[in-house]
Short mmCIF file of C-alpha atoms and ligand atoms in Angstrom, two decimals:
data_model
loop_
_atom_site.label_atom_id
_atom_site.label_comp_id
_atom_site.label_asym_id
_atom_site.label_seq_id
_atom_site.Cartn_x
_atom_site.Cartn_y
_atom_site.Cartn_z
CA MET A 1 -21.29 7.31 -12.40
CA SER A 2 -24.36 6.14 -10.54
CA LYS A 3 -25.54 8.56 -7.90
CA LYS A 4 -26.72 6.09 -5.30
CA THR A 5 -24.31 4.84 -2.66
CA TYR A 6 -24.01 1.14 -1.96
CA PHE A 7 -22.03 1.75 1.20
CA SER A 8 -24.45 0.78 3.93
CA ASN A 9 -22.77 0.64 7.35
CA LEU A 10 -19.68 0.16 9.38
CA LYS A 11 -19.45 -3.36 10.72
CA CYS A 12 -17.34 -4.91 13.50
CA ARG A 13 -14.91 -7.49 12.14
CA GLU A 14 -15.28 -9.51 15.34
CA CYS A 15 -18.97 -9.57 16.31
CA GLY A 16 -20.59 -8.24 13.14
CA ARG A 17 -22.51 -5.48 14.94
CA LEU A 18 -23.53 -2.69 12.58
CA TYR A 19 -22.68 0.96 13.20
CA GLU A 20 -23.63 4.25 11.59
CA LYS A 21 -21.19 5.62 9.00
CA GLU A 22 -19.46 8.05 11.36
CA ALA A 23 -15.89 8.89 12.35
CA ILE A 24 -15.52 5.84 14.55
CA HIS A 25 -13.23 2.87 14.17
CA ILE A 26 -13.62 0.50 17.13
CA CYS A 27 -16.52 -1.67 18.31
CA GLU A 28 -17.81 -0.60 21.72
CA PHE A 29 -18.43 -4.18 22.79
CA ASP A 30 -15.24 -6.06 21.93
CA PHE A 31 -12.86 -3.36 20.60
CA GLY A 32 -12.87 -5.09 17.21
CA PRO A 33 -11.97 -2.89 14.21
CA LEU A 34 -14.86 -1.49 12.18
CA GLU A 35 -14.94 -2.09 8.46
CA ALA A 36 -17.08 -0.72 5.61
CA ALA A 37 -20.03 -2.90 4.58
CA TYR A 38 -21.90 -2.71 1.27
CA ASP A 39 -25.12 -3.83 -0.33
CA TYR A 40 -23.46 -6.41 -2.59
CA ASP A 41 -26.75 -7.65 -4.06
CA ALA A 42 -27.48 -4.16 -5.36
CA ILE A 43 -23.92 -3.74 -6.62
CA ARG A 44 -24.14 -7.04 -8.50
CA GLU A 45 -27.14 -5.65 -10.40
CA VAL A 46 -25.27 -2.63 -11.74
CA LEU A 47 -21.51 -3.19 -11.74
CA THR A 48 -20.20 -4.92 -14.85
CA ARG A 49 -16.75 -5.19 -16.45
CA LYS A 50 -18.07 -3.10 -19.31
CA LEU A 51 -19.28 -0.29 -17.06
CA ILE A 52 -15.96 -0.21 -15.22
CA GLU A 53 -13.99 -0.20 -18.48
CA SER A 54 -16.06 2.73 -19.78
CA ARG A 55 -14.89 4.96 -16.92
CA PRO A 56 -11.75 7.13 -16.54
CA GLN A 57 -8.57 5.24 -15.65
CA THR A 58 -8.43 6.09 -11.95
CA MET A 59 -9.16 4.10 -8.80
CA TRP A 60 -12.62 5.68 -8.70
CA ARG A 61 -13.78 3.42 -11.55
CA TYR A 62 -14.62 1.00 -8.68
CA ARG A 63 -16.71 3.70 -7.03
CA GLU A 64 -19.54 1.39 -5.90
CA LEU A 65 -17.05 -0.54 -3.76
CA LEU A 66 -15.68 2.50 -1.93
CA PRO A 67 -17.10 3.99 1.30
CA ILE A 68 -18.33 7.47 0.43
CA ASP A 69 -21.87 8.73 -0.12
CA GLY A 70 -21.47 11.21 -2.97
CA GLU A 71 -18.88 11.81 -5.67
CA PRO A 72 -15.18 11.85 -4.69
CA THR A 73 -14.02 15.38 -3.94
CA VAL A 74 -10.38 14.60 -3.12
CA GLY A 75 -7.95 12.62 -5.24
CA ALA A 76 -10.13 12.21 -8.30
CA GLN A 77 -7.00 11.39 -10.40
CA VAL A 78 -5.47 8.77 -8.13
CA GLY A 79 -4.67 5.20 -9.12
CA PHE A 80 -4.75 2.96 -12.18
CA THR A 81 -0.97 2.75 -12.06
CA PRO A 82 0.82 0.47 -14.55
CA LEU A 83 0.95 -3.30 -14.18
CA VAL A 84 4.25 -4.11 -15.85
CA LYS A 85 5.39 -7.51 -17.10
CA ALA A 86 8.90 -8.01 -15.73
CA ASP A 87 10.57 -10.69 -17.84
CA ARG A 88 14.14 -9.79 -16.96
CA LEU A 89 13.39 -9.79 -13.22
CA ALA A 90 11.56 -13.12 -13.61
CA LYS A 91 14.66 -14.58 -15.25
CA ALA A 92 16.93 -13.21 -12.52
CA LEU A 93 14.74 -14.73 -9.81
CA GLY A 94 14.21 -17.98 -11.68
CA ILE A 95 10.44 -17.94 -12.11
CA ARG A 96 8.23 -18.31 -15.17
CA GLU A 97 6.31 -15.02 -14.95
CA LEU A 98 6.42 -11.86 -12.84
CA TRP A 99 4.42 -8.65 -12.86
CA ILE A 100 5.09 -5.39 -11.05
CA LYS A 101 2.16 -3.32 -9.81
CA ASN A 102 3.96 -0.02 -9.99
CA ASP A 103 2.62 2.40 -7.38
CA THR A 104 5.93 4.30 -7.42
CA VAL A 105 4.18 6.46 -10.02
CA ASN A 106 0.92 6.94 -8.18
CA TYR A 107 -0.50 10.45 -8.26
CA PRO A 108 0.27 12.89 -6.70
CA THR A 109 2.84 11.69 -4.12
CA LEU A 110 4.42 8.57 -5.63
CA SER A 111 3.19 5.91 -3.22
CA PHE A 112 0.16 3.70 -2.73
CA LYS A 113 -0.92 5.98 0.14
CA ASP A 114 -2.60 8.31 -2.36
CA ARG A 115 -5.26 5.59 -2.67
CA VAL A 116 -6.15 5.54 1.02
CA VAL A 117 -5.94 9.29 1.41
CA SER A 118 -8.28 10.12 -1.45
CA VAL A 119 -10.96 7.97 0.16
CA ALA A 120 -10.30 9.19 3.72
CA LEU A 121 -10.31 12.87 2.78
CA SER A 122 -13.34 12.59 0.51
CA ARG A 123 -15.14 11.00 3.46
CA ALA A 124 -13.70 13.57 5.90
CA ARG A 125 -15.38 16.29 3.86
CA GLU A 126 -18.68 14.44 3.80
CA LEU A 127 -18.47 14.20 7.59
CA GLY A 128 -17.72 17.93 7.87
CA PHE A 129 -14.13 17.90 9.18
CA GLU A 130 -12.20 21.11 8.71
CA VAL A 131 -8.87 19.83 9.99
CA VAL A 132 -7.38 16.54 8.83
CA ALA A 133 -4.36 14.78 10.24
CA CYS A 134 -2.43 11.52 10.38
CA ALA A 135 0.17 9.47 12.20
CA SER A 136 2.66 8.45 9.55
CA THR A 137 5.92 6.68 8.74
CA GLY A 138 6.35 9.17 5.88
CA ASN A 139 4.33 8.35 2.79
CA LEU A 140 0.97 8.88 4.44
CA ALA A 141 2.12 12.30 5.66
CA ASN A 142 3.18 13.23 2.10
CA SER A 143 -0.17 12.22 0.69
CA VAL A 144 -2.30 13.86 3.39
CA ALA A 145 -0.27 17.06 2.99
CA ALA A 146 -0.59 17.14 -0.80
CA ASN A 147 -4.22 16.12 -1.09
CA ALA A 148 -5.29 18.43 1.76
CA ALA A 149 -3.45 21.29 0.07
CA ASN A 150 -5.25 20.64 -3.18
CA ALA A 151 -8.59 20.38 -1.39
CA GLY A 152 -8.02 23.47 0.74
CA LEU A 153 -8.20 21.56 4.02
CA LYS A 154 -6.04 22.44 7.00
CA SER A 155 -3.70 19.55 7.90
CA TYR A 156 -1.35 18.33 10.61
CA VAL A 157 0.97 15.40 9.99
CA LEU A 158 2.76 13.66 12.84
CA ILE A 159 5.84 11.58 12.07
CA PRO A 160 8.79 10.02 13.92
CA SER A 161 11.45 12.73 13.99
CA ASN A 162 14.12 10.48 12.38
CA LEU A 163 12.53 9.99 8.94
CA GLU A 164 14.36 10.29 5.61
CA GLN A 165 14.82 13.83 4.31
CA GLY A 166 12.82 13.09 1.16
CA LYS A 167 9.80 12.13 3.23
CA VAL A 168 10.11 15.18 5.49
CA LEU A 169 10.56 17.68 2.64
CA GLY A 170 7.82 15.87 0.73
CA SER A 171 5.40 16.99 3.43
CA LEU A 172 6.81 20.43 4.29
CA VAL A 173 6.63 21.65 0.70
CA TYR A 174 2.82 21.57 0.77
CA GLY A 175 2.67 24.02 3.68
CA THR A 176 1.19 21.47 6.07
CA ASN A 177 2.01 21.45 9.79
CA VAL A 178 4.71 18.81 10.21
CA ILE A 179 5.29 17.62 13.77
CA GLY A 180 8.24 15.32 14.45
CA ILE A 181 7.86 13.12 17.50
CA LYS A 182 10.90 11.87 19.39
CA GLY A 183 10.23 8.15 19.44
CA PRO A 184 9.13 5.28 17.19
CA TYR A 185 5.90 5.21 15.19
CA ASP A 186 3.89 3.48 17.91
CA GLN A 187 4.33 6.50 20.16
CA VAL A 188 3.29 8.83 17.34
CA ASN A 189 0.19 6.74 16.82
CA ARG A 190 -0.73 6.67 20.50
CA LEU A 191 -0.40 10.45 20.73
CA CYS A 192 -2.61 10.83 17.65
CA SER A 193 -5.38 8.77 19.28
CA GLU A 194 -5.33 11.18 22.22
CA ILE A 195 -5.38 14.25 19.96
CA ALA A 196 -8.18 12.86 17.77
CA GLY A 197 -10.45 12.43 20.79
CA LYS A 198 -9.70 15.81 22.26
CA TYR A 199 -9.62 18.09 19.19
CA GLY A 200 -12.20 16.46 16.97
CA TRP A 201 -9.91 16.33 13.96
CA GLY A 202 -10.25 13.82 11.16
CA PHE A 203 -7.25 11.51 11.57
CA VAL A 204 -7.18 9.50 8.38
CA ASN A 205 -5.67 6.40 10.00
CA VAL A 206 -7.27 6.72 13.44
CA ASN A 207 -10.93 7.79 13.61
CA LEU A 208 -11.30 7.68 9.81
CA ARG A 209 -9.44 4.35 9.52
CA PRO A 210 -12.41 2.30 8.20
CA TYR A 211 -12.63 4.68 5.22
CA TYR A 212 -8.88 5.02 4.74
CA ALA A 213 -8.31 1.27 4.77
CA GLU A 214 -10.85 0.57 2.02
CA GLY A 215 -8.85 2.67 -0.42
CA SER A 216 -6.21 -0.07 -0.48
CA LYS A 217 -8.66 -2.46 -2.14
CA THR A 218 -8.27 -0.54 -5.38
CA MET A 219 -4.75 -1.90 -5.79
CA GLY A 220 -6.24 -5.40 -5.84
CA PHE A 221 -9.09 -4.41 -8.17
CA GLU A 222 -6.66 -2.87 -10.64
CA ILE A 223 -4.35 -5.90 -10.61
CA ALA A 224 -7.26 -8.20 -11.46
CA GLU A 225 -8.62 -5.92 -14.19
CA GLN A 226 -5.17 -5.32 -15.70
CA LEU A 227 -4.49 -9.06 -15.85
CA GLY A 228 -7.56 -9.31 -18.10
CA TRP A 229 -10.14 -9.83 -15.33
CA LYS A 230 -8.21 -12.66 -13.69
CA LEU A 231 -6.76 -13.08 -10.24
CA PRO A 232 -3.00 -13.50 -10.02
CA ARG A 233 -1.85 -16.92 -8.83
CA HIS A 234 0.53 -15.31 -6.27
CA THR A 235 0.62 -11.78 -4.87
CA VAL A 236 3.49 -10.49 -2.71
CA VAL A 237 2.71 -7.50 -0.47
CA CYS A 238 4.96 -5.66 1.97
CA MET A 239 3.45 -5.05 5.39
CA ALA A 240 3.55 -2.19 7.89
CA SER A 241 0.25 -2.35 9.81
CA GLY A 242 -0.78 -5.23 7.52
CA SER A 243 -3.80 -3.32 6.24
CA LEU A 244 -2.87 -3.29 2.53
CA LEU A 245 -2.46 -7.07 2.50
CA THR A 246 -5.85 -7.70 4.10
CA LYS A 247 -7.52 -5.26 1.69
CA ILE A 248 -6.02 -6.87 -1.42
CA HIS A 249 -7.47 -10.11 -0.07
CA LYS A 250 -10.86 -8.42 0.40
CA ALA A 251 -10.69 -6.96 -3.11
CA TYR A 252 -10.09 -10.36 -4.72
CA LYS A 253 -12.96 -11.90 -2.72
CA GLU A 254 -15.31 -9.06 -3.67
CA PHE A 255 -14.52 -9.47 -7.36
CA ILE A 256 -15.26 -13.22 -7.14
CA ASN A 257 -18.43 -12.57 -5.16
CA LEU A 258 -19.64 -10.03 -7.73
CA GLY A 259 -18.82 -12.30 -10.67
CA LEU A 260 -16.30 -9.81 -12.07
CA VAL A 261 -13.61 -12.50 -12.10
CA GLU A 262 -13.91 -16.26 -12.17
CA LYS A 263 -13.15 -18.05 -8.97
CA SER A 264 -9.57 -19.31 -9.12
CA GLU A 265 -6.90 -20.31 -6.67
CA PHE A 266 -4.91 -17.34 -5.38
CA THR A 267 -2.23 -16.99 -2.71
CA ILE A 268 -1.12 -13.87 -0.86
CA HIS A 269 2.34 -13.60 0.75
CA GLY A 270 3.55 -10.93 3.16
CA ALA A 271 6.98 -9.27 3.39
CA GLN A 272 8.71 -7.33 6.17
CA ALA A 273 12.18 -6.10 7.09
CA SER A 274 13.93 -8.28 9.69
CA GLY A 275 14.60 -5.22 11.88
CA CYS A 276 10.85 -4.80 12.39
CA SER A 277 9.02 -7.99 11.47
CA PRO A 278 6.33 -8.58 14.09
CA ILE A 279 3.88 -10.02 11.54
CA SER A 280 6.24 -12.34 9.63
CA THR A 281 7.77 -13.51 12.89
CA ALA A 282 4.38 -14.44 14.36
CA PHE A 283 3.42 -16.14 11.10
CA LYS A 284 6.61 -18.21 11.03
CA ARG A 285 6.06 -19.20 14.65
CA GLY A 286 2.66 -20.55 13.68
CA THR A 287 0.71 -18.18 15.90
CA ASP A 288 -1.56 -15.20 15.29
CA MET A 289 -0.42 -13.50 18.50
CA VAL A 290 1.68 -10.63 17.17
CA LYS A 291 4.41 -9.68 19.62
CA PRO A 292 5.20 -5.94 19.49
CA VAL A 293 8.66 -4.79 18.42
CA GLN A 294 9.63 -2.07 20.89
CA ASP A 295 12.61 -0.63 19.07
CA PRO A 296 12.53 -1.09 15.28
CA GLN A 297 16.01 -1.08 13.72
CA THR A 298 15.88 -0.99 9.93
CA ILE A 299 16.45 1.30 6.98
CA VAL A 300 12.89 0.45 5.93
CA LYS A 301 11.25 3.21 7.93
CA SER A 302 7.99 3.18 5.99
CA LEU A 303 7.27 -0.34 7.25
CA ALA A 304 8.61 0.15 10.78
CA ILE A 305 5.42 -0.31 12.80
CA GLY A 306 6.17 -2.28 15.96
CA THR A 307 2.53 -2.85 16.92
CA PRO A 308 0.73 -3.50 13.64
CA ALA A 309 -3.00 -2.78 13.92
CA ASP A 310 -3.97 -5.35 11.28
CA GLY A 311 -1.26 -7.92 11.93
CA TYR A 312 -3.70 -10.50 13.25
CA TYR A 313 -5.92 -10.18 10.16
CA ALA A 314 -2.95 -10.16 7.77
CA ILE A 315 -1.81 -13.49 9.25
CA HIS A 316 -5.28 -14.92 8.70
CA SER A 317 -5.36 -13.67 5.10
CA MET A 318 -2.03 -15.35 4.38
CA ARG A 319 -3.11 -18.62 6.05
CA GLU A 320 -6.52 -18.67 4.38
CA THR A 321 -4.96 -18.30 0.93
CA GLY A 322 -2.08 -20.74 1.53
CA GLY A 323 0.49 -17.93 1.63
CA SER A 324 3.67 -17.39 3.61
CA ALA A 325 5.47 -14.54 5.32
CA GLU A 326 9.13 -13.67 4.83
CA ASP A 327 11.55 -11.08 6.12
CA CYS A 328 14.89 -9.79 4.89
CA THR A 329 17.94 -7.89 6.15
CA ASP A 330 18.76 -4.30 5.25
CA ASP A 331 21.54 -5.49 2.91
CA GLU A 332 19.03 -7.68 1.11
CA VAL A 333 16.69 -4.67 0.84
CA VAL A 334 19.40 -2.67 -0.95
CA ASP A 335 20.10 -5.63 -3.26
CA GLY A 336 16.36 -5.84 -3.95
CA ILE A 337 16.14 -2.15 -4.85
CA LYS A 338 19.13 -2.50 -7.21
CA LEU A 339 17.89 -5.69 -8.84
CA LEU A 340 14.45 -4.19 -9.48
CA ALA A 341 15.99 -1.03 -10.94
CA GLU A 342 18.50 -2.90 -13.13
CA THR A 343 15.95 -5.33 -14.56
CA THR A 344 12.80 -3.19 -14.87
CA GLY A 345 13.81 0.47 -14.82
CA ILE A 346 11.70 1.01 -11.70
CA PHE A 347 13.28 2.86 -8.77
CA ALA A 348 11.51 1.75 -5.61
CA GLU A 349 11.87 2.89 -2.06
CA THR A 350 13.09 0.56 0.69
CA ALA A 351 9.67 -1.08 1.03
CA GLY A 352 9.93 -2.18 -2.61
CA GLY A 353 13.34 -3.65 -1.85
CA VAL A 354 11.66 -5.69 0.88
CA THR A 355 9.07 -7.04 -1.56
CA VAL A 356 11.71 -8.07 -4.10
CA ALA A 357 14.09 -9.58 -1.53
CA CYS A 358 11.32 -11.57 0.16
CA THR A 359 9.99 -12.74 -3.21
CA ARG A 360 13.45 -14.12 -3.97
CA LYS A 361 13.31 -16.13 -0.73
CA LEU A 362 9.76 -17.33 -1.38
CA ILE A 363 10.84 -18.62 -4.80
CA GLU A 364 14.01 -20.23 -3.47
CA SER A 365 12.10 -22.03 -0.73
CA GLY A 366 9.46 -23.25 -3.18
CA LYS A 367 6.65 -21.29 -1.49
CA ILE A 368 6.17 -19.67 -4.89
CA PRO A 369 6.80 -22.51 -7.40
CA ARG A 370 9.11 -21.62 -10.29
CA ASP A 371 6.57 -22.60 -12.95
CA GLU A 372 3.90 -20.23 -11.63
CA SER A 373 3.21 -16.50 -11.88
CA ALA A 374 3.35 -13.71 -9.29
CA VAL A 375 2.47 -10.02 -8.93
CA LEU A 376 4.76 -7.88 -6.76
CA CYS A 377 3.19 -4.81 -5.14
CA ILE A 378 5.80 -2.05 -5.35
CA THR A 379 4.39 0.65 -3.14
CA GLY A 380 6.63 3.74 -3.10
CA HIS A 381 9.27 5.70 -5.03
CA GLY A 382 13.00 5.46 -4.41
CA LEU A 383 13.70 9.18 -4.67
CA LYS A 384 12.09 9.49 -1.23
CA THR A 385 14.54 7.14 0.50
CA GLN A 386 17.84 8.03 -1.16
CA GLU A 387 19.77 7.65 2.12
CA ALA A 388 19.31 3.89 1.84
CA ILE A 389 21.43 3.58 -1.30
CA ILE A 390 23.89 6.47 -1.08
CA GLY A 391 27.36 4.97 -1.41
CA LYS A 392 25.93 1.59 -2.42
CA VAL A 393 25.30 2.10 -6.13
CA GLY A 394 28.72 3.45 -7.13
CA GLU A 395 29.71 7.00 -7.98
CA PRO A 396 29.88 8.92 -11.26
CA ARG A 397 33.39 8.82 -12.77
CA ILE A 398 34.49 12.44 -13.07
CA ILE A 399 36.63 13.69 -15.97
CA GLY A 400 37.43 16.98 -17.67
CA ALA A 401 35.41 17.97 -20.72
CA SER A 402 37.89 16.47 -23.18
CA LEU A 403 37.53 13.68 -25.72
CA ARG A 404 40.98 12.39 -24.75
CA GLU A 405 39.98 11.90 -21.12
CA PHE A 406 36.72 10.29 -22.17
CA GLU A 407 38.48 7.85 -24.46
CA ALA A 408 41.01 6.93 -21.81
CA LEU A 409 38.10 6.21 -19.49
CA VAL A 410 36.08 3.96 -21.80
CA ALA A 411 38.93 2.40 -23.77
CA ASP A 412 38.40 -1.05 -22.23
CA GLU A 413 34.59 -0.91 -22.36
CA VAL A 414 33.59 0.00 -25.89
CA THR A 415 34.72 -0.43 -29.47
CA LEU A 416 34.88 2.46 -31.91
CA LYS A 417 32.36 2.67 -34.73
CA SER A 418 34.50 1.98 -37.83
C1 PLP B 501 2.15 2.36 4.26
C2 PLP B 501 3.01 1.59 3.33
C3 PLP B 501 2.83 0.20 3.10
C4 PLP B 501 1.84 -0.72 3.78
O1 PLP B 501 1.18 -0.27 4.84
P1 PLP B 501 0.08 -1.09 5.63
O2 PLP B 501 0.01 -0.36 6.92
O3 PLP B 501 0.57 -2.50 5.79
O4 PLP B 501 -1.18 -1.01 4.86
C5 PLP B 501 3.61 -0.38 2.14
N1 PLP B 501 4.56 0.31 1.46
C6 PLP B 501 4.75 1.62 1.66
C7 PLP B 501 5.80 2.30 0.85
C8 PLP B 501 3.98 2.31 2.59
O5 PLP B 501 4.20 3.62 2.76
ZN1 ZN B 502 -17.71 -6.05 17.90
#
């Protein structure tokens, strides 16, 4: 890997003012979000498909496009999850070609959040933080806890107190400090902003947010590389704060700009659960004014952010690429989880059910034409949200350990080998 960093500044998304690469996330002049900026001309000189392909299969093969100064010290194994061709799902949904970007098997905590955390914590160490923390709907907490444990950093994770057991245990096991807040995610997040200012901790999605957010680009980079250095015609992304969607958009644009892929038409669609769909609702209304959802009511807790920080930008990414937003009910989420599992062998969490269910609607409404191709971003593992499907996928049929009972059970289902 090249030693030099190409990460030059933080830059306000609104006014373009440049800032030093510190633990700050908001422009002092207009409160615009700060984003990592790079020396693209220098990157163009060094970064080739061949160089990337020669590197280990992790998200750090795109090192020049990530916002740290030295080598990654946290999460060196994260990313490069499978891109799976899903012919049986394509047939079920009535479309020519579908691919699943399978972040249910991301390392080490089975969600796409390992991408953002490895960047945020690598940067946190460069900036000298000894305590790291986050406001989370579950997956981020799991990943901060695990990666901080491995790095020997002290961590605090703050979550709504009503999360799924798998998400709670999936943080506690690492010995982190788990704090459950009585109230929805927005209140957790507001509290974290206060704590970050007062205690000087590195909150991965508050004061370290510009670094954290860039990690999501690697999902887009990998999709393009795994398709043979081509952009997918359609990409469907589920949205919580909307950050992942905007960063996949940024990733595709960076690859075009650097000549790593040819310029081609691409469209990005966003998906939410109807019980908390501030971004899709604003999009469907034709506005970019995202109205907060005060009291999210959905089984899709990982996406239940009522005041999405990047909602405005996600709407612009969808519009700019000709995309659409959809939302789906909790029953449709469960159907989506089951359909994905039954046709691909991939067990996704509720957020994945949202992506599948909304993709179905986008195909049925013609927003994704049936003769085209789409990539579905499946962002977390189903073992973490088992509550959502308990009692909805049948029960084992229980018998005694006797051949007679077995044969009585399957008599109508199978024929004997003669
Ligand atoms: C965090 C998360 C997302 C997307 O989050 P954004 O805030 O929109 O970047 C998607 N799926 C899962 C499972 C998540 O945990
Ligand atoms: Zn600004």
